[in-house]
Short mmCIF file of C-alpha atoms and ligand atoms in Angstrom, two decimals:
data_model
loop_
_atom_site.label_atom_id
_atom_site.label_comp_id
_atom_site.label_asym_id
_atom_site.label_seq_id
_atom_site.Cartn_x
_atom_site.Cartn_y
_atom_site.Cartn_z
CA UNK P 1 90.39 89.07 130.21
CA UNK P 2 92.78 86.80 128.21
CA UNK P 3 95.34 88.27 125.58
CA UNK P 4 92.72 87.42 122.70
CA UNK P 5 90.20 89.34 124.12
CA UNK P 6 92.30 92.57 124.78
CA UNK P 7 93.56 92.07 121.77
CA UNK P 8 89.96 91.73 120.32
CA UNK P 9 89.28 94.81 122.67
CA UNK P 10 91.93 97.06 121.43
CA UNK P 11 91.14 96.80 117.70
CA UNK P 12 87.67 97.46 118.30
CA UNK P 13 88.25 100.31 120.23
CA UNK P 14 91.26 101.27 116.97
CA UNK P 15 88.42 101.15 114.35
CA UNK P 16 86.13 103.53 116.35
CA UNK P 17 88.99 105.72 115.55
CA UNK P 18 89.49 105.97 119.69
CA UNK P 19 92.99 107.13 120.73
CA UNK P 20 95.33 104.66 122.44
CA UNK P 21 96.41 105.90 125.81
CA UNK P 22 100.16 105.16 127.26
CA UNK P 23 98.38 102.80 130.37
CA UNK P 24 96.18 101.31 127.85
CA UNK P 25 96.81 97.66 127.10
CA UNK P 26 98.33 97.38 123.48
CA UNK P 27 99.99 94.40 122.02
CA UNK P 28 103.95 94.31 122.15
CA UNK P 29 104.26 94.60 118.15
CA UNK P 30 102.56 97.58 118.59
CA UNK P 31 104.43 99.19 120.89
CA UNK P 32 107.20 98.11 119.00
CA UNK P 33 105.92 99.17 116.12
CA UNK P 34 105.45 102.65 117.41
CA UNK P 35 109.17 102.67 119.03
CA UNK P 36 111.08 101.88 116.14
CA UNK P 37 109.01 104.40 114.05
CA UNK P 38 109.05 107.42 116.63
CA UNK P 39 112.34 107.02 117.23
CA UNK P 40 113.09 107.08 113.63
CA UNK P 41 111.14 110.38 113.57
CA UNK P 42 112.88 112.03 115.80
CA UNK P 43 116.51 110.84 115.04
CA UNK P 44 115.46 112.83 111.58
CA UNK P 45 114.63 115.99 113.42
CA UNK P 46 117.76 116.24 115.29
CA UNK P 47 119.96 114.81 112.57
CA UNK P 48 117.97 117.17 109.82
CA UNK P 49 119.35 120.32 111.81
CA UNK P 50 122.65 119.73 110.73
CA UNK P 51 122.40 120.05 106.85
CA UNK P 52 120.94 123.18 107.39
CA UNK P 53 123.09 124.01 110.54
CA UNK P 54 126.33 124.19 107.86
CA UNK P 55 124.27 127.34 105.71
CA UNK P 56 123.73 129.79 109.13
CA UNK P 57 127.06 131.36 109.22
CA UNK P 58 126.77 131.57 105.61
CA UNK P 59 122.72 133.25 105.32
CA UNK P 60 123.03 136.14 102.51
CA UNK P 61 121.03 138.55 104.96
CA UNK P 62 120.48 138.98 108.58
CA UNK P 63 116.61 138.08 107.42
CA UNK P 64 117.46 134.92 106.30
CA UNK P 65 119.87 134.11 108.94
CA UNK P 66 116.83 134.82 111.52
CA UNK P 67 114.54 132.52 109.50
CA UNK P 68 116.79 129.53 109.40
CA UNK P 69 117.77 129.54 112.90
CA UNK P 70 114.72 129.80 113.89
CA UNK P 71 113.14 126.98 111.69
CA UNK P 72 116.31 125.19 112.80
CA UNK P 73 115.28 125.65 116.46
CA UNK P 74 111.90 124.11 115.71
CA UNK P 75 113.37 121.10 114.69
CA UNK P 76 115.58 120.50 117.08
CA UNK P 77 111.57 120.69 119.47
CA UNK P 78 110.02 118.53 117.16
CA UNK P 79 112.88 116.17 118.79
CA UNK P 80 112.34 116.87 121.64
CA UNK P 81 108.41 116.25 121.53
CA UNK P 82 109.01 112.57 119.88
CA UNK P 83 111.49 111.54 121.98
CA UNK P 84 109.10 112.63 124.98
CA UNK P 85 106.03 110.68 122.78
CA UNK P 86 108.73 107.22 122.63
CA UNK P 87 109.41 107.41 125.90
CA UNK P 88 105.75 107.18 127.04
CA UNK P 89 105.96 103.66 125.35
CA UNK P 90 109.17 102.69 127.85
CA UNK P 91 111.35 103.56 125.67
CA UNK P 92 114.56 104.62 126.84
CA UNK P 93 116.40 108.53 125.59
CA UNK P 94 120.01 106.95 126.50
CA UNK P 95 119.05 103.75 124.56
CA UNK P 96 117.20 105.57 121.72
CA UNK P 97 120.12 107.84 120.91
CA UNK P 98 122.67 105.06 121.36
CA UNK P 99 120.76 102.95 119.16
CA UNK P 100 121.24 106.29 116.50
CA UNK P 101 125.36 106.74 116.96
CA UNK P 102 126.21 103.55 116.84
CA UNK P 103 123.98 102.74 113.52
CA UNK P 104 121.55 100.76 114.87
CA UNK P 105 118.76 102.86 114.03
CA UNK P 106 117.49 104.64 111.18
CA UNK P 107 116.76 108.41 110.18
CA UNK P 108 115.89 109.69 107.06
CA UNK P 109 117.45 108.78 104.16
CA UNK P 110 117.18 112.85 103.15
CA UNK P 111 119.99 113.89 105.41
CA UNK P 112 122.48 111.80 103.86
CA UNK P 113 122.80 114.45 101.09
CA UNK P 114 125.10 117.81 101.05
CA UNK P 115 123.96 121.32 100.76
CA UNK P 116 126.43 122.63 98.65
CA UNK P 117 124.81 126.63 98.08
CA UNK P 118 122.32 128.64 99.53
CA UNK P 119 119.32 127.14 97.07
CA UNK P 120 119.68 124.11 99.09
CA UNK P 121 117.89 125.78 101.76
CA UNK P 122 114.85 126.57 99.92
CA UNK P 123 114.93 123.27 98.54
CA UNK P 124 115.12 121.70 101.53
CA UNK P 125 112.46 123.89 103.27
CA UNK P 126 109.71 123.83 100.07
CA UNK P 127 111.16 119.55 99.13
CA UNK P 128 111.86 118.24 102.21
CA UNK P 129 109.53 119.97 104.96
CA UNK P 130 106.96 119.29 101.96
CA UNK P 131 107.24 115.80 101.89
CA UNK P 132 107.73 115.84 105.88
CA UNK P 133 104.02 117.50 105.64
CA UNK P 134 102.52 115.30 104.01
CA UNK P 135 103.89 112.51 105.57
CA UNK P 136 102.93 113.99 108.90
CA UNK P 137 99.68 115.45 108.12
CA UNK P 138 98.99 111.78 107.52
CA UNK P 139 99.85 110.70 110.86
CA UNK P 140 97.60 113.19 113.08
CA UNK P 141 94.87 110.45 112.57
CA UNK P 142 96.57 108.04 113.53
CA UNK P 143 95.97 105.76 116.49
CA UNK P 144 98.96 106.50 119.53
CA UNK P 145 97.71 109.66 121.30
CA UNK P 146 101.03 111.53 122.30
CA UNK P 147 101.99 110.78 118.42
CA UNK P 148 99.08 111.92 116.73
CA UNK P 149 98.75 114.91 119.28
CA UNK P 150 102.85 115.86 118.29
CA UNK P 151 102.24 115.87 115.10
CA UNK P 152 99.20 119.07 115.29
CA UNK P 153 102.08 121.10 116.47
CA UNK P 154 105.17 119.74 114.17
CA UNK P 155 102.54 120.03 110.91
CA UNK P 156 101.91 124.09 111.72
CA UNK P 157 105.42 124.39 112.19
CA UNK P 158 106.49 122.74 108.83
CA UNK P 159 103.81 125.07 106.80
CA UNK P 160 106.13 128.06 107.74
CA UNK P 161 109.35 125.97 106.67
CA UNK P 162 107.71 124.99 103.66
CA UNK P 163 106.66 128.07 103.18
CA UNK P 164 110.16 130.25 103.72
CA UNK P 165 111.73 127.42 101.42
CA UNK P 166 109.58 127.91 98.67
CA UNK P 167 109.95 131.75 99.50
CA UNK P 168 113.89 131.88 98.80
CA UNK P 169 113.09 129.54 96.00
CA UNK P 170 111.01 131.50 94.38
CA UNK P 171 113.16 134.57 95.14
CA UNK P 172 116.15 132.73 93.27
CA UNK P 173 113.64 132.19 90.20
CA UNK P 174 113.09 135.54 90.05
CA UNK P 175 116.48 136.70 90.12
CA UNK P 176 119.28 136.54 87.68
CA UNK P 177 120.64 133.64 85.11
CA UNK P 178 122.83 132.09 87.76
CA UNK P 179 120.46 132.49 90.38
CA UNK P 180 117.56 130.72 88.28
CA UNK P 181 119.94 127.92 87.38
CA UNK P 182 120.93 127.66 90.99
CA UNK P 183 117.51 127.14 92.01
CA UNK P 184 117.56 124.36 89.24
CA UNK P 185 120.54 122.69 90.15
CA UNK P 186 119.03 121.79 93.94
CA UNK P 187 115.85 121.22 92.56
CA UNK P 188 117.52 118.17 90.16
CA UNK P 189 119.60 117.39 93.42
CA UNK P 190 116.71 117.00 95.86
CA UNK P 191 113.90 115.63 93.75
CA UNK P 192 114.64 112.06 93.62
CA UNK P 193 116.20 111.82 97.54
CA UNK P 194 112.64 113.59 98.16
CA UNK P 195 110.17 111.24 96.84
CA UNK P 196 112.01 108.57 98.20
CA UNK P 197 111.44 110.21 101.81
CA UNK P 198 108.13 107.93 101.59
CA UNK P 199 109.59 105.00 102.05
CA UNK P 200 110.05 102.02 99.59
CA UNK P 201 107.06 100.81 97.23
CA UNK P 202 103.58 99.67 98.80
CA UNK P 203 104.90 96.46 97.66
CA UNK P 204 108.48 96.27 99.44
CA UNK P 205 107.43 97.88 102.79
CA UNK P 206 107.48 95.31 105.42
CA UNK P 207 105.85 97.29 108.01
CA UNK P 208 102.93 98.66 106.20
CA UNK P 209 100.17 96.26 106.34
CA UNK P 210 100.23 95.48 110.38
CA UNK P 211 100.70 99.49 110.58
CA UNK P 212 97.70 100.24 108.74
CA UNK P 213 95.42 97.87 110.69
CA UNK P 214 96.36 98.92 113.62
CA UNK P 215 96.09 102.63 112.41
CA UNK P 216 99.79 103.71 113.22
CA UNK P 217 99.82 104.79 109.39
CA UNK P 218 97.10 106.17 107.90
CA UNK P 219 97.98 105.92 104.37
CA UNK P 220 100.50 103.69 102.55
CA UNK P 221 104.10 105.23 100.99
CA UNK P 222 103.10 105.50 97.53
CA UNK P 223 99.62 107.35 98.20
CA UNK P 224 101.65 109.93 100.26
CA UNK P 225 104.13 110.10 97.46
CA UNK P 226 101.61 110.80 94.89
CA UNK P 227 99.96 113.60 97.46
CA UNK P 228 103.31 115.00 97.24
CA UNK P 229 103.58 115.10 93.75
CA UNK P 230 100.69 115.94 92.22
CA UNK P 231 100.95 118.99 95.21
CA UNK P 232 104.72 120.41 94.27
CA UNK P 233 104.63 119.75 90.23
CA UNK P 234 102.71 123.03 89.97
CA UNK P 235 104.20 124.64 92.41
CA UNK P 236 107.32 123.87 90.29
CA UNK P 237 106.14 125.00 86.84
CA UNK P 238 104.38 128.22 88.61
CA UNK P 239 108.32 129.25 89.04
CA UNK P 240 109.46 128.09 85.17
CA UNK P 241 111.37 125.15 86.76
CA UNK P 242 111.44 121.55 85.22
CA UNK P 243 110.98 118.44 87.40
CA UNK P 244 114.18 116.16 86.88
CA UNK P 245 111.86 113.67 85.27
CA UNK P 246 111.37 112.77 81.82
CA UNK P 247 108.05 110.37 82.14
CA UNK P 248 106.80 112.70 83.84
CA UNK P 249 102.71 113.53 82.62
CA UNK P 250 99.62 114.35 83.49
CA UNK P 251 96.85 111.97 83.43
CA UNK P 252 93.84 113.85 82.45
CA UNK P 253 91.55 111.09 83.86
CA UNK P 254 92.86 110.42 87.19
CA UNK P 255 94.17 114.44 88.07
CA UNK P 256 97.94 112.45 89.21
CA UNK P 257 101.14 113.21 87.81
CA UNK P 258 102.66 110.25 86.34
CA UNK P 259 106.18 109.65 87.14
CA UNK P 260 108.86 107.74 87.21
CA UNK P 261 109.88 104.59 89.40
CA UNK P 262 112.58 106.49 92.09
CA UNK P 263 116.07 104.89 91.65
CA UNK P 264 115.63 101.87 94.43
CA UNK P 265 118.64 100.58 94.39
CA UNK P 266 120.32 104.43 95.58
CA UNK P 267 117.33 104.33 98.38
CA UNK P 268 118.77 100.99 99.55
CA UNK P 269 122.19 101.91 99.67
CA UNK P 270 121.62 105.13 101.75
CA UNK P 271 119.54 103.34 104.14
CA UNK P 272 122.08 100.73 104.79
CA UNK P 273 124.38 103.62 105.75
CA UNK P 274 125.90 104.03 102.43
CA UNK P 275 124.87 107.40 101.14
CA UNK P 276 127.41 109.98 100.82
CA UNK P 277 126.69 111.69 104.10
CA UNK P 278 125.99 109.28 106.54
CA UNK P 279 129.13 108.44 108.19
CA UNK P 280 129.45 112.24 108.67
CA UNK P 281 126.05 112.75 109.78
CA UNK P 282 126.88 110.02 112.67
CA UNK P 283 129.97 111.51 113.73
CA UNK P 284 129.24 114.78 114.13
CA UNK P 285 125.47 113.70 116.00
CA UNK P 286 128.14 111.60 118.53
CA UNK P 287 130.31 114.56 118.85
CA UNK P 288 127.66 117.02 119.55
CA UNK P 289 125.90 114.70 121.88
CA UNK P 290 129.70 114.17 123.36
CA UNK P 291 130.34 117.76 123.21
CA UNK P 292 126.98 118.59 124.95
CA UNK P 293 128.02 116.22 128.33
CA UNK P 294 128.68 119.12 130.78
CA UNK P 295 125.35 121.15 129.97
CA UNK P 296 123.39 117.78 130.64
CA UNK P 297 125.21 116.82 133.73
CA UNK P 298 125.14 120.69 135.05
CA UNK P 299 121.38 120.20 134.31
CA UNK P 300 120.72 117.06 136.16
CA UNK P 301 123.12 118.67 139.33
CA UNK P 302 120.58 121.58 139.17
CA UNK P 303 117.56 119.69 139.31
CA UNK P 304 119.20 117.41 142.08
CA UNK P 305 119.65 120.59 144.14
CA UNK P 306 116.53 121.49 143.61
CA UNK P 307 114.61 118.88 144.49
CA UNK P 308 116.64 118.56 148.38
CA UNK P 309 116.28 122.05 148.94
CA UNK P 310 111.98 121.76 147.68
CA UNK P 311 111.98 118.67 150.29
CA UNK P 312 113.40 120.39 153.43
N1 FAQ B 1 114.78 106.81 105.38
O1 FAQ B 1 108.18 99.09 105.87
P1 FAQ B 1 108.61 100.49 105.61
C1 FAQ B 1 111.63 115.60 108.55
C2 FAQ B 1 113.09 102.08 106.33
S1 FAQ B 1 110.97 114.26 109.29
C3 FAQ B 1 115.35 105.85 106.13
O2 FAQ B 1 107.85 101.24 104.56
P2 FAQ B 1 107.56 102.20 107.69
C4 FAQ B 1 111.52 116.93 109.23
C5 FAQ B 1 112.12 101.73 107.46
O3 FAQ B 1 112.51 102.36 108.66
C6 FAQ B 1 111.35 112.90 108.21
N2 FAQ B 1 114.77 104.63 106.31
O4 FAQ B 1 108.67 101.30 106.98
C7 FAQ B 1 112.66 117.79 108.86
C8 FAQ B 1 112.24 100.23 107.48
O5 FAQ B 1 113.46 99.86 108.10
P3 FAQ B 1 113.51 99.17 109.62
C9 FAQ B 1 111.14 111.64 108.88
C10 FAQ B 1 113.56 104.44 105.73
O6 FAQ B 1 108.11 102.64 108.97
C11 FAQ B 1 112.67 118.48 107.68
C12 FAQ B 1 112.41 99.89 106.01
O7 FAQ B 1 112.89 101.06 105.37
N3 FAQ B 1 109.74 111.35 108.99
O8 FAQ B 1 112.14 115.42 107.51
C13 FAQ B 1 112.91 105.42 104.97
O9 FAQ B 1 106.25 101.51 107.67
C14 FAQ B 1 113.75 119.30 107.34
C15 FAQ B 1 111.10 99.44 105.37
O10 FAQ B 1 110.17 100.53 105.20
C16 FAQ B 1 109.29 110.29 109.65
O11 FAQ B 1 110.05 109.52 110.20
C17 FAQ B 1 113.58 106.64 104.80
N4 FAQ B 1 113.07 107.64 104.06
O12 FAQ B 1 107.43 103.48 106.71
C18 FAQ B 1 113.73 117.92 109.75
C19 FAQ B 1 107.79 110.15 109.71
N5 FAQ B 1 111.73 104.91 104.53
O13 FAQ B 1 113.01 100.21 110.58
C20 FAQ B 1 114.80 118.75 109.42
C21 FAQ B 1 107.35 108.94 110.46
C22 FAQ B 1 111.65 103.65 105.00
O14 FAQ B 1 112.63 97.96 109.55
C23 FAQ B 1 114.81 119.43 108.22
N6 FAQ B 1 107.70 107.71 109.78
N7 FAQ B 1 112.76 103.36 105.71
O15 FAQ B 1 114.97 98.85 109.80
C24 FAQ B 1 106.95 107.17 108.80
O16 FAQ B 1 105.93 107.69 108.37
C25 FAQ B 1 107.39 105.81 108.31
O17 FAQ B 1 108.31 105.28 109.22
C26 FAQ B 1 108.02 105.83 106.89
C27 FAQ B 1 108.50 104.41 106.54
C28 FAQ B 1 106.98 106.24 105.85
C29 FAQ B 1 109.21 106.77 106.80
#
């Protein structure tokens, strides 16, 4: 068979909603394709620990404490998994996270934000694992099998971050003055950063149309964003909090909140690097990753031993 017909071959065998295989034939832009957005992925796991890392010494009960390590932990596997999934496409872990501490690649445009208090927790857990659901759930039908296959663990694991998030949320809206306008305060923080976590407008994202066809995404960035919305407004008003937006209404003929156009020009800046966290974020990835030498090379030593004492 020539390229056209594998090429024919492998979208046929995409629209019978067949799973592509990592010795299957695929074309390079999908592999590509797949790299750059896995690798994305997981750079956010790894890099979304830390934002959340900075509130564990600082957990107002031994509960919580045990919660957010523990949700932390998961993250830090939900790396591990899609670096594992890249790799399967040739991609390389030293060249994947070199590509993330020296800028070259993206993460998330969330973790470029502070978490100044202890609401920031909850609203990254019921905001940001929310959107991160959604987002996800969206991808378990997608084409690439180690991707789609990830993402049936990663989405159970998010329900129970979404779920503790909403939890201390919820606790703080139930509490006193302070804590209620707490809970506020991160809600008007992380709204906007949130719905941006989709990506730019169906009509300013490059990758979407070839990504679609080829079913690496199932669903374009606004759909997901309205998913999102129309499912946390009510969770929102069910705890007598106001969504930061003042277009914000409810269309009684299509069931979607309405709302307004995110700020694009904020989204651009962050993604270009210039957000207010991301030359922190960077450095203290590289450090860790630095700091972190000896346990890999100890590791490798181990399995070196191993192996010579297995063969004689
Ligand atoms: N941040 O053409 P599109 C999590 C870039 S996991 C930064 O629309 P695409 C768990 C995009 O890369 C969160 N950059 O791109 C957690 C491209 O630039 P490039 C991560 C963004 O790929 C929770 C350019 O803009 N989830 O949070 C962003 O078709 C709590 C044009 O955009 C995933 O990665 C952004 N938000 O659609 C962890 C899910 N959006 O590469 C810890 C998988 C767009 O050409 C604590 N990824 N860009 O230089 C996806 O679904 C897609 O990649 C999208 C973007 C939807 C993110």
């Amino acid at each position: 068979m020539n390229d056209e017909q594998k090429l024919l071959e492998f979208e046929a065998k995409v629209n019978r909603n067949e799973k592509i295989e990592p010795k299957d034939w695929m074309p390079e832009a999908y592999r590509k394709n797949l790299v750059r957005m896995m690798s994305q992925h997981a750079h956010s796991e790894i890099v979304g620990m830390l934002p959340e890392g900075n509130w564990i010494t600082r957990a107002p009960s031994l509960r919580r404490k045990i919660v957010l390590l523990a949700k932390i932990q998961d993250e830090a596997g939900h790396g591990l998994y899609l670096y594992s999934a890249a790799e399967t496409l040739g991609a390389s872990r030293e060249e994947m996270l070199d590509d993330l501490h020296t800028g070259k690649a993206k993460y998330s445009s969330i973790f470029n934000y502070p978490t100044l208090n202890w609401a920031d927790m909850g609203a990254i857990g019921w905001l940001v694992d929310g959107a991160a659901m959604v987002n996800q759930v969206s991808l378990m039908g997608t084409s690439y099998g180690p991707y789609s296959r990830a993402m049936v663990r990663i989405c159970r694991e998010e329900a129970f971050h979404n779920r503790q998030g909403y939890e201390i949320i919820a606790k703080m809206c139930s509490g006193t003055d302070q804590q209620r306008e707490m809970a506020q305060d991160a809600l008007n923080r992380y709204w906007g950063p949130s719905i941006m976590m989709f990506g730019p407008s169906d009509k300013d994202s490059p990758h979407s149309a070839q990504a679609l066809k080829w079913k690496i995404k199932s669903e374009t960035n606004d759909s997901l964003r309205q998913k999102f919305i129309t499912q946390t407004v009510p969770q929102a008003h069910a705890r007598g909090l106001t969504i930061p937006d003042k277009d914000l209404k409810f269309n009684e003929e299509t069931k979607q909140w309405e709302y307004s156009e995110p700020n694009w020009d904020e989204f651009f800046n962050v993604i270009k690097g210039n957000g207010p966290l991301n030359k922190l974020r960077v450095k203290t990835r590289k450090d860790a990753h630095d700091n972190g030498k000896w346990v890999r090379d100890a590791a490798e030593a181990y399995a070196k031993k191993n192996a010579t004492r297995n063969v004689a």
